[in-house]
Tab-separated table of C-alpha atoms in Angstrom:
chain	number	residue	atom	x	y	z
I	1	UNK	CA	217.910	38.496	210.565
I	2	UNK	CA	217.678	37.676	206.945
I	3	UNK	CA	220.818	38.365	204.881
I	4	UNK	CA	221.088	39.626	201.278
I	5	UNK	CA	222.072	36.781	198.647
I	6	UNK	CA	225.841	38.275	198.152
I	7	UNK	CA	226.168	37.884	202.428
I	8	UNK	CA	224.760	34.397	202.272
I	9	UNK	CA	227.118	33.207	199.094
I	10	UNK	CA	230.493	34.592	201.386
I	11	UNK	CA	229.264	32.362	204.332
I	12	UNK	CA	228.895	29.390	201.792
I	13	UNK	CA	232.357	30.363	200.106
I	14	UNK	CA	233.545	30.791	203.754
I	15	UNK	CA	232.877	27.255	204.464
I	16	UNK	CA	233.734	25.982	201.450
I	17	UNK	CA	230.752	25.744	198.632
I	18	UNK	CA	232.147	26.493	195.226
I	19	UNK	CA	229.871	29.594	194.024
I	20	UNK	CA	230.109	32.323	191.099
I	21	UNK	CA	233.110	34.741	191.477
I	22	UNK	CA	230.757	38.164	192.187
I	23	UNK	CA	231.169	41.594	193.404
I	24	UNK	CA	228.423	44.128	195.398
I	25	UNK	CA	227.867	47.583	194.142
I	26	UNK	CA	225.130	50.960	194.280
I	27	UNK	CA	226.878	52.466	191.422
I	28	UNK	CA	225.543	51.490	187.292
I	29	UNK	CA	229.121	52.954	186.423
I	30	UNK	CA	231.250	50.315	188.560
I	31	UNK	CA	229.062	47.603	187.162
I	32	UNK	CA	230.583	48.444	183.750
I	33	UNK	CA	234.235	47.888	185.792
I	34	UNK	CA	233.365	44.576	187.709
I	35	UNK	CA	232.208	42.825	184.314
I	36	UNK	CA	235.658	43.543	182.975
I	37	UNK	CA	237.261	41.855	185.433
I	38	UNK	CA	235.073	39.136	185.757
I	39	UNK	CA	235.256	38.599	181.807
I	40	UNK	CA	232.562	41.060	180.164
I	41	UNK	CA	229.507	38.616	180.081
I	42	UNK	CA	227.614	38.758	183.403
I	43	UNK	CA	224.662	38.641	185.658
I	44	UNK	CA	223.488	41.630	187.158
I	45	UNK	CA	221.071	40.801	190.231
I	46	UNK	CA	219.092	42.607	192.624
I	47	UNK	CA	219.876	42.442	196.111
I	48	UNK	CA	216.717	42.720	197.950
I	49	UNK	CA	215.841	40.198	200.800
I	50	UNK	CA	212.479	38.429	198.424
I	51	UNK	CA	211.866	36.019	196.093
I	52	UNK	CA	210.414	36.430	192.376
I	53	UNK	CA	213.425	38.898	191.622
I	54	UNK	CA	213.898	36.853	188.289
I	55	UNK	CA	210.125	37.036	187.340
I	56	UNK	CA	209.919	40.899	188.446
I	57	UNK	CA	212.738	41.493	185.993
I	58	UNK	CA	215.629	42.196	188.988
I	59	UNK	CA	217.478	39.366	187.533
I	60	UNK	CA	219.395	39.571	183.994
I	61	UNK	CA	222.043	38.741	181.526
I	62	UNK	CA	224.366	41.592	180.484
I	63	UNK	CA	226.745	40.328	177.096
I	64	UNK	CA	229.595	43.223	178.327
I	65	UNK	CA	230.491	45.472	180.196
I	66	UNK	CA	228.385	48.562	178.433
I	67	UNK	CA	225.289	46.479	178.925
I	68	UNK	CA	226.096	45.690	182.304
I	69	UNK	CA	226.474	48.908	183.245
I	70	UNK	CA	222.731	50.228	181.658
I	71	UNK	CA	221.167	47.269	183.017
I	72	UNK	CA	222.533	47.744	186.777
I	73	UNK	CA	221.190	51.577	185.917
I	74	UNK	CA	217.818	50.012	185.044
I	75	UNK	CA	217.713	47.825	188.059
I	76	UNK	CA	218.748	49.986	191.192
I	77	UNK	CA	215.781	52.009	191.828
I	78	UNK	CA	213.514	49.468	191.466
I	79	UNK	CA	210.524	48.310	193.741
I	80	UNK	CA	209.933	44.338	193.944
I	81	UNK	CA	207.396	43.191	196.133
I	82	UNK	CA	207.475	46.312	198.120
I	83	UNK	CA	211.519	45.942	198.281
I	84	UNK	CA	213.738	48.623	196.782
I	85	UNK	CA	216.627	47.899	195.332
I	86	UNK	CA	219.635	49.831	196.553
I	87	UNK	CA	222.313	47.432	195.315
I	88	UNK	CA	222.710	45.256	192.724
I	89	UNK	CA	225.870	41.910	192.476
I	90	UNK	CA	227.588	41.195	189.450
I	91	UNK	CA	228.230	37.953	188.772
I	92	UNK	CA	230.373	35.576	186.443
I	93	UNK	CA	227.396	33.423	184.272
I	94	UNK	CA	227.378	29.415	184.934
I	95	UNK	CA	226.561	26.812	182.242
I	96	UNK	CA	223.734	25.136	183.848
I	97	UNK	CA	223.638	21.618	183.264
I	98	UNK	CA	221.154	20.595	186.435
I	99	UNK	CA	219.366	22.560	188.910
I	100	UNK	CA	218.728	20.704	192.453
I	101	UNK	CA	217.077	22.404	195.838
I	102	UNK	CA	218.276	21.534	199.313
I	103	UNK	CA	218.070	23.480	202.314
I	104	UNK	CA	217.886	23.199	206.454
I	105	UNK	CA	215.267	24.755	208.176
I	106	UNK	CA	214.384	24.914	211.912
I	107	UNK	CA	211.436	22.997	213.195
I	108	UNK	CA	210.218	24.575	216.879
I	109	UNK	CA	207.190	22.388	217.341
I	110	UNK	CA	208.844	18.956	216.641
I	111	UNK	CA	212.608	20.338	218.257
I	112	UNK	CA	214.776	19.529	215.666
I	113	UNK	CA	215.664	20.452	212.152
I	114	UNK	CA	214.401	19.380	209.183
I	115	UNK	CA	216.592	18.767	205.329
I	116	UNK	CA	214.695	19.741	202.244
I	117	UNK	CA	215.515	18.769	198.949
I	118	UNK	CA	214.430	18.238	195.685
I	119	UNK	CA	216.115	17.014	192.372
I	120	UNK	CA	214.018	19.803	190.554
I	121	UNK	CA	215.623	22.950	192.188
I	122	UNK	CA	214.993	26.820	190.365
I	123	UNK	CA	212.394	29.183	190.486
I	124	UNK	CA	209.337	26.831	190.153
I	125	UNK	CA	210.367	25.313	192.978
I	126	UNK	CA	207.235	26.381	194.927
I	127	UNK	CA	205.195	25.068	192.248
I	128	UNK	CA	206.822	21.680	192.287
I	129	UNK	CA	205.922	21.299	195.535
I	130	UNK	CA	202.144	22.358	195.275
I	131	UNK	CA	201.577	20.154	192.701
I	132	UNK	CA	203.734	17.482	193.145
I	133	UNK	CA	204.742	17.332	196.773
I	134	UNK	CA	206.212	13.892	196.324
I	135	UNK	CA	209.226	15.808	194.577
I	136	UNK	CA	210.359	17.146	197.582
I	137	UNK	CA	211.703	14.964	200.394
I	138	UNK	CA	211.393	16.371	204.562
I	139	UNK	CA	214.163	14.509	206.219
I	140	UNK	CA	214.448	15.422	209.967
I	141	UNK	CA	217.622	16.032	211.629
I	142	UNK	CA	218.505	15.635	214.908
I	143	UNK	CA	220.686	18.575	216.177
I	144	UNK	CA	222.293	16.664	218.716
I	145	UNK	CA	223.523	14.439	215.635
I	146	UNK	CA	223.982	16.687	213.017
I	147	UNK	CA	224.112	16.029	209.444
I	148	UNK	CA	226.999	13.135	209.272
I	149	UNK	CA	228.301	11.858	206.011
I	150	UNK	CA	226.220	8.931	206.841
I	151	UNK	CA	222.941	11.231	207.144
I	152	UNK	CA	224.107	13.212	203.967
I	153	UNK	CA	224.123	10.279	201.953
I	154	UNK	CA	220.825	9.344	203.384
I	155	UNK	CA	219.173	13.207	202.611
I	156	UNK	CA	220.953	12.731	198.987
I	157	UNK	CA	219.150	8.764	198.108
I	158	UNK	CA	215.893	10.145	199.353
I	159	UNK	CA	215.926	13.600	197.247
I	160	UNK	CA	217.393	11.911	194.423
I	161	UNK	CA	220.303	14.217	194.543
I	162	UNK	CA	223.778	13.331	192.938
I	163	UNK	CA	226.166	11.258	195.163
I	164	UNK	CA	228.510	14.480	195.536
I	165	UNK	CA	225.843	16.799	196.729
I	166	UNK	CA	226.561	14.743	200.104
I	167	UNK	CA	229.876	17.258	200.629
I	168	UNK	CA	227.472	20.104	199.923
I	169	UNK	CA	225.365	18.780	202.495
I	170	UNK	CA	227.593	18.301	205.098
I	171	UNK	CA	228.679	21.956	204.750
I	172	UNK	CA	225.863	23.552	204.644
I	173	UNK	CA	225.097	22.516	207.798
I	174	UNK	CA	228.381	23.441	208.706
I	175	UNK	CA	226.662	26.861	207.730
I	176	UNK	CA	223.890	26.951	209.954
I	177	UNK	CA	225.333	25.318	213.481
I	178	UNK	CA	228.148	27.691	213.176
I	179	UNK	CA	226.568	30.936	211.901
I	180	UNK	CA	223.655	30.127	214.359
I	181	UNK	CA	221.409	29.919	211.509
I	182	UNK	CA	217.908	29.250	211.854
I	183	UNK	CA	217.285	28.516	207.732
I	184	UNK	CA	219.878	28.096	205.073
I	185	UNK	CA	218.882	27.549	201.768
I	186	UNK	CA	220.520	27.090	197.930
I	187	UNK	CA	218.406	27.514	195.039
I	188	UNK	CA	219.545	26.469	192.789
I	189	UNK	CA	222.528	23.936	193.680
I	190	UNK	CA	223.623	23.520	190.276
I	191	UNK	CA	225.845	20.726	188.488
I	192	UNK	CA	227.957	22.581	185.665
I	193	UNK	CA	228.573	21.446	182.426
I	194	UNK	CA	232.596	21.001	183.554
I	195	UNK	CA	230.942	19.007	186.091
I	196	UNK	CA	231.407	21.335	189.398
I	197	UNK	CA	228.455	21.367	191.938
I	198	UNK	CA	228.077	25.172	192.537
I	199	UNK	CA	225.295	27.052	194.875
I	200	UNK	CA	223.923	30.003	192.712
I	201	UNK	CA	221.592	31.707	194.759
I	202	UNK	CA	221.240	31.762	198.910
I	203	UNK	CA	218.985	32.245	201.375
I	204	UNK	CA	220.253	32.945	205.072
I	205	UNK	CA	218.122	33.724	208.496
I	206	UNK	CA	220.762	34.447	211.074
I	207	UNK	CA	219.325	33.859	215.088
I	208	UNK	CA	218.909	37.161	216.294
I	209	UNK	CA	219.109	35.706	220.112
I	210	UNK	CA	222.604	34.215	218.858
I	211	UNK	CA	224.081	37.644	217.925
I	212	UNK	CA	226.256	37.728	220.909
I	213	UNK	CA	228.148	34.866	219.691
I	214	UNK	CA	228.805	36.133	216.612
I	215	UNK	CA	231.350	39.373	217.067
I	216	UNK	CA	231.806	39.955	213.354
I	217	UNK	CA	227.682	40.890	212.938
I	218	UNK	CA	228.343	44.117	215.026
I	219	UNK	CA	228.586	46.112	211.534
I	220	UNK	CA	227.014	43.713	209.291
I	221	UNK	CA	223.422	45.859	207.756
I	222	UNK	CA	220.730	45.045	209.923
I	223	UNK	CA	217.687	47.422	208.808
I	224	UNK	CA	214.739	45.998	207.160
I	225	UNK	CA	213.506	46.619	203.748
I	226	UNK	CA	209.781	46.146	204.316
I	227	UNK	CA	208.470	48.779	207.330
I	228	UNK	CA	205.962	45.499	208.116
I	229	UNK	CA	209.162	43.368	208.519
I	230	UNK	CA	210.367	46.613	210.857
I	231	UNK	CA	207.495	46.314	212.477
I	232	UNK	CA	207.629	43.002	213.499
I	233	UNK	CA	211.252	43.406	214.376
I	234	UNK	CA	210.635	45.782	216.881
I	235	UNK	CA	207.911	43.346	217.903
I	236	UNK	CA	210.496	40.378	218.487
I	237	UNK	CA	208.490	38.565	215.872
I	238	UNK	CA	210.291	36.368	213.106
I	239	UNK	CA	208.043	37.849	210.195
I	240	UNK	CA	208.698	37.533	206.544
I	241	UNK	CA	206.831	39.417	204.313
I	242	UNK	CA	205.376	37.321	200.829
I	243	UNK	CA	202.903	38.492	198.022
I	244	UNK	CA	199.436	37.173	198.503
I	245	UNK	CA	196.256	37.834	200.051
I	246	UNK	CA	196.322	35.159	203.147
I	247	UNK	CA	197.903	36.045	206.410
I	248	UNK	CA	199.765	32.966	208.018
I	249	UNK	CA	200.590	32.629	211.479
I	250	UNK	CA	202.163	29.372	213.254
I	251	UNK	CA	204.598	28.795	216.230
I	252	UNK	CA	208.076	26.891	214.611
I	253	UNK	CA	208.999	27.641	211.519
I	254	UNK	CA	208.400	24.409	209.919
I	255	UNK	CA	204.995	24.184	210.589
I	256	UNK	CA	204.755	27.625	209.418
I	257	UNK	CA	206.733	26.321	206.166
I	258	UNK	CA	204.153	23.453	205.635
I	259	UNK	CA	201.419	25.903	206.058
I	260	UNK	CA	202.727	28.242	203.353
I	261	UNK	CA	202.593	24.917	201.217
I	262	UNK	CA	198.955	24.191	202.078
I	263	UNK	CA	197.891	27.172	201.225
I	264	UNK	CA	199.184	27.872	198.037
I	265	UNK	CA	197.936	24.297	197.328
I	266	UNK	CA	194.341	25.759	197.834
I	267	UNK	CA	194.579	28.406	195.316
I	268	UNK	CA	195.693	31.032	197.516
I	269	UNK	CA	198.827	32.876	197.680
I	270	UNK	CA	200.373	33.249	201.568
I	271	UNK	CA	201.007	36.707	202.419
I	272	UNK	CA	203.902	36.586	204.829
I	273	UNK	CA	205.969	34.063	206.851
I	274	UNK	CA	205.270	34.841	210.706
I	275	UNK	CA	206.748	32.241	213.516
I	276	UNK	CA	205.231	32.921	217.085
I	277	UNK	CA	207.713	30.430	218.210
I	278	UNK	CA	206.811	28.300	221.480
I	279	UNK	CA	205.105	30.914	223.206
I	280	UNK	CA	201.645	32.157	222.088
I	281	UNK	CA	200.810	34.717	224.753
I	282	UNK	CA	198.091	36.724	224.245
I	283	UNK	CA	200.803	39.961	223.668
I	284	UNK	CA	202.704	37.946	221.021
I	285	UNK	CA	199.083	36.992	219.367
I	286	UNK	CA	198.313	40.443	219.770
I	287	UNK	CA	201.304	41.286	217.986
I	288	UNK	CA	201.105	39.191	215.225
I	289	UNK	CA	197.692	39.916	214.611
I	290	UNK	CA	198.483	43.470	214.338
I	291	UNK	CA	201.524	42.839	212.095
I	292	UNK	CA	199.715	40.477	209.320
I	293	UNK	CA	196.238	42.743	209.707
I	294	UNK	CA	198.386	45.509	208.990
I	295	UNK	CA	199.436	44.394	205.513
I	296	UNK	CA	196.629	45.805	202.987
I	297	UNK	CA	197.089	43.030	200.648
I	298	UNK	CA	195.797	40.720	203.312
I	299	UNK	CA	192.328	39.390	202.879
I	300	UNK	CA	191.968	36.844	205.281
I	301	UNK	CA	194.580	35.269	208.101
I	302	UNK	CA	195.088	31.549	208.698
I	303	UNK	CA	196.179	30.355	212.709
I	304	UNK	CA	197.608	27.256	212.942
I	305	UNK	CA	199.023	26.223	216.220
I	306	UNK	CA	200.339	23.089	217.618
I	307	UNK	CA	200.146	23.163	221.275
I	308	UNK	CA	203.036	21.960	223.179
I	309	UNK	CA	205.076	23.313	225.593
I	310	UNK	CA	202.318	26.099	225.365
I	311	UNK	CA	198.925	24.547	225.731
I	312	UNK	CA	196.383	25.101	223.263
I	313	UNK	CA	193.425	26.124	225.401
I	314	UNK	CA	196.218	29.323	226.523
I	315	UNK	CA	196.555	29.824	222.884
I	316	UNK	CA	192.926	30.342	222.874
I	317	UNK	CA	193.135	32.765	225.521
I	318	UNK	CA	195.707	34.389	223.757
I	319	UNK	CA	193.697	34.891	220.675
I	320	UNK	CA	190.627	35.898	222.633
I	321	UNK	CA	192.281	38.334	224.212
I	322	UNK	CA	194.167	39.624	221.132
I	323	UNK	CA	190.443	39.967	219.719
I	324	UNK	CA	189.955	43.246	222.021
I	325	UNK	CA	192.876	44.520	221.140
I	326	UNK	CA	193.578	44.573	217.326
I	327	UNK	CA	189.332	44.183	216.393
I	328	UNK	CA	190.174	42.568	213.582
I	329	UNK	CA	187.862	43.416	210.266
I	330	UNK	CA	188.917	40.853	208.317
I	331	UNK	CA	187.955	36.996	208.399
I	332	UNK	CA	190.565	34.407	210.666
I	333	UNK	CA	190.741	31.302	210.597
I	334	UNK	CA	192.501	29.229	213.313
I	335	UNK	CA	193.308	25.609	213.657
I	336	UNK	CA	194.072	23.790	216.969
I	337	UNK	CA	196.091	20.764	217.379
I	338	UNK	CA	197.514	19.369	219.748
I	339	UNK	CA	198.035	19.429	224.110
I	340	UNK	CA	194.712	21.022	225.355
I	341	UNK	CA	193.664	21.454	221.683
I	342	UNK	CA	189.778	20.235	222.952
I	343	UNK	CA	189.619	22.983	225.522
I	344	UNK	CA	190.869	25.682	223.184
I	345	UNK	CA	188.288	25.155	220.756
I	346	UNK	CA	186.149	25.579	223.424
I	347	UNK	CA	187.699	28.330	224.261
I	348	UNK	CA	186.929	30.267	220.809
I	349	UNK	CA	183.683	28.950	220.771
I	350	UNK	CA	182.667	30.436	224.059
I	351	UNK	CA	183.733	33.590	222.303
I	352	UNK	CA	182.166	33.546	219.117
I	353	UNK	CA	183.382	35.764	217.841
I	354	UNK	CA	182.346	36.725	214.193
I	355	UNK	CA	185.564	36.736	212.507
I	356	UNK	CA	186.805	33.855	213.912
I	357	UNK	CA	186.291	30.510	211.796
I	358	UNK	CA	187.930	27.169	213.433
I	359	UNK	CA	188.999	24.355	211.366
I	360	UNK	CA	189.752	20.567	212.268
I	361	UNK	CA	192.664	20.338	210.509
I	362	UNK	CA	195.400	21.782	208.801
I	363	UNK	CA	194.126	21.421	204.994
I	364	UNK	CA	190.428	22.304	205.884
I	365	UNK	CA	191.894	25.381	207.309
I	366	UNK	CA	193.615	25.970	204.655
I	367	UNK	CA	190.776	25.866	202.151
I	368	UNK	CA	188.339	27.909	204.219
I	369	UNK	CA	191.003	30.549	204.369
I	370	UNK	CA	191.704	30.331	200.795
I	371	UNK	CA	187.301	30.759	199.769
I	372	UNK	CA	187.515	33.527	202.202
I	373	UNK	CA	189.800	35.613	200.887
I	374	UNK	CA	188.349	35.101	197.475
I	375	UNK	CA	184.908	36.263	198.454
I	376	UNK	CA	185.906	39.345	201.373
């Protein structure tokens, strides 16, 4: 379950990461009544659970309360990337003096977690790291461990991060062992001009499977903003939906996450975030092919699968099968790696299938996927 940006900054508060005082609201005339309090000058933001609100205008200053109160009428209502808004936080401004990136994010095929930061945190973010991957560091993280001090520090010399951003680091994982997290993200993490290290914006996915654990979610807003992302829900499927034209499917999420990189580094744009997990049956393939076909912006989908505790070769089968069922009409391209990963490209070849493109390896996939969504 993803959470909206004002649930994500009270676990972060919660746990003790300084952020902006705030308040939530679905009316433009409390907006007027919150920037009074918090000191006239605010930011009104969207809540919707995508990125880009900033560039699809869901994200602006207000100079008092008047004009926080016409631009929170201005910005409820709206539609970004398919998301409408239905409430908007307002938010006490920060003097920016820095801007850094760190999250945690769970890694299914390797069994552990992985830290990643950058010293160049903020909305190009995603471009940093298709053009200059180098920027941002992958540190794994053994969940048996944790993230120590000592492992902090380490996360903090290799992303170039200030020295104090090891405290932030610590917590944060605090964060996601606690709230049974399977991502938790800040960007930015931002150093003030008084010198505080504060996160400003928050991304949480909450395990689902976890819920039980966690009493206090029983009347925390679970429904989905995009019907795909319903879909997919219902499906058991951990599905995020993006705005692009290429389809990505992958079993652990940082795979998936590294795939999303690829691709955009080939010129494409990913079209969703889907994580099979460690089972590829040929119902979840099935499924997710039916999800990620379903999108109309999709133009061509991109399979990449490292076989482990699931073989490759019944990945195959899985895809083979989900062939019949979802007769796909658009062009998918799948990449095998890994136990069995021989005898599952036999597999699809046996099929031939005319849809189905295999690649060797992760980039080549990427790029065929990338031409053929340009050209179908």
């Amino acid at each position: 379950m993803d959470l909206y940006e004002h649930q994500a900054r009270q676990l972060f508060e919660e746990h003790g990461i300084l952020v902006p005082r705030a308040e939530v609201t679905d009316a433009p005339g409390r907006a007027g009544d919150i920037a009074r309090r918090l000191g006239g000058r605010v930011v009104v933001k969207a809540q919707v659970r995508t990125g880009g609100r900033g560039k699809a205008g869901g994200v602006r200053l207000a100079e008092d309360p008047e004009a926080a109160e016409r631009t929170a009428r201005e910005i409820l209502g709206m539609n970004i990337k398919g998301h409408p808004v239905r409430t908007v936080m307002i938010a006490q401004p920060v003097d920016i003096e820095a801007e850094f990136y760190v999250s945690y994010v769970l890694d299914r095929a390797a069994g552990r977690f992985l830290a990643i930061a950058s010293a160049e945190g903020g909305t190009e973010i995603e471009e940093v790291a298709a053009l200059r991957p180098e920027a941002v560091v992958r540190v794994p993280v053994d969940p048996a461990e944790g993230v120590t001090p000592r492992k902090a520090a380490e996360i903090v010399r290799a992303a170039g991060l200030p020295p104090r951003s090891a405290d932030v680091l610590v917590r944060l994982w605090q964060v996601l062992v606690r709230e049974d997290a399977l991502l938790v993200e800040v960007n930015p993490l931002v150093r003030t001009a008084q010198g505080q290290l504060m996160a400003l914006d928050g991304k949480v996915t909450l395990d689902d499977n976890a819920r039980y654990r966690q009493a206090r979610r029983d009347g925390q807003e679970t429904s989905r903003d995009d019907p795909l992302e319903a879909a997919a829900a219902a499906k058991g499927l951990n599905y995020v939906k993006l705005d692009g034209e290429v389809g990505v499917i992958g079993n652990g999420a940082g795979l998936v996450m590294s795939t999303l990189d690829v691709v955009a580094g080939s010129g494409a744009r990913p079209a969703d975030f889907l994580d099979i997990g460690g089972g590829a049956s040929a119902r979840i393939m099935s499924d997710g092919l039916s999800v990620v076909l379903s999108d109309p912006g999709v133009r061509s989908v991109l399979v990449n699968v490292f076989g482990g505790i699931t073989a490759c070769d019944a990945v195959a089968d899985g895809i083979v099968r989900a062939l019949d069922a979802v007769r796909p009409t658009k062009p998918i391209v799948v990449r095998l790696d890994g136990n069995n990963a021989a005898r599952g490209r036999a597999v699809l070849a046996e099929r031939a299938h005319p849809l189905v493109h295999q690649a060797a390896t992760m980039d080549d996939a990427a790029r065929l996927a990338a031409r053929l969504a340009h050209i179908s």
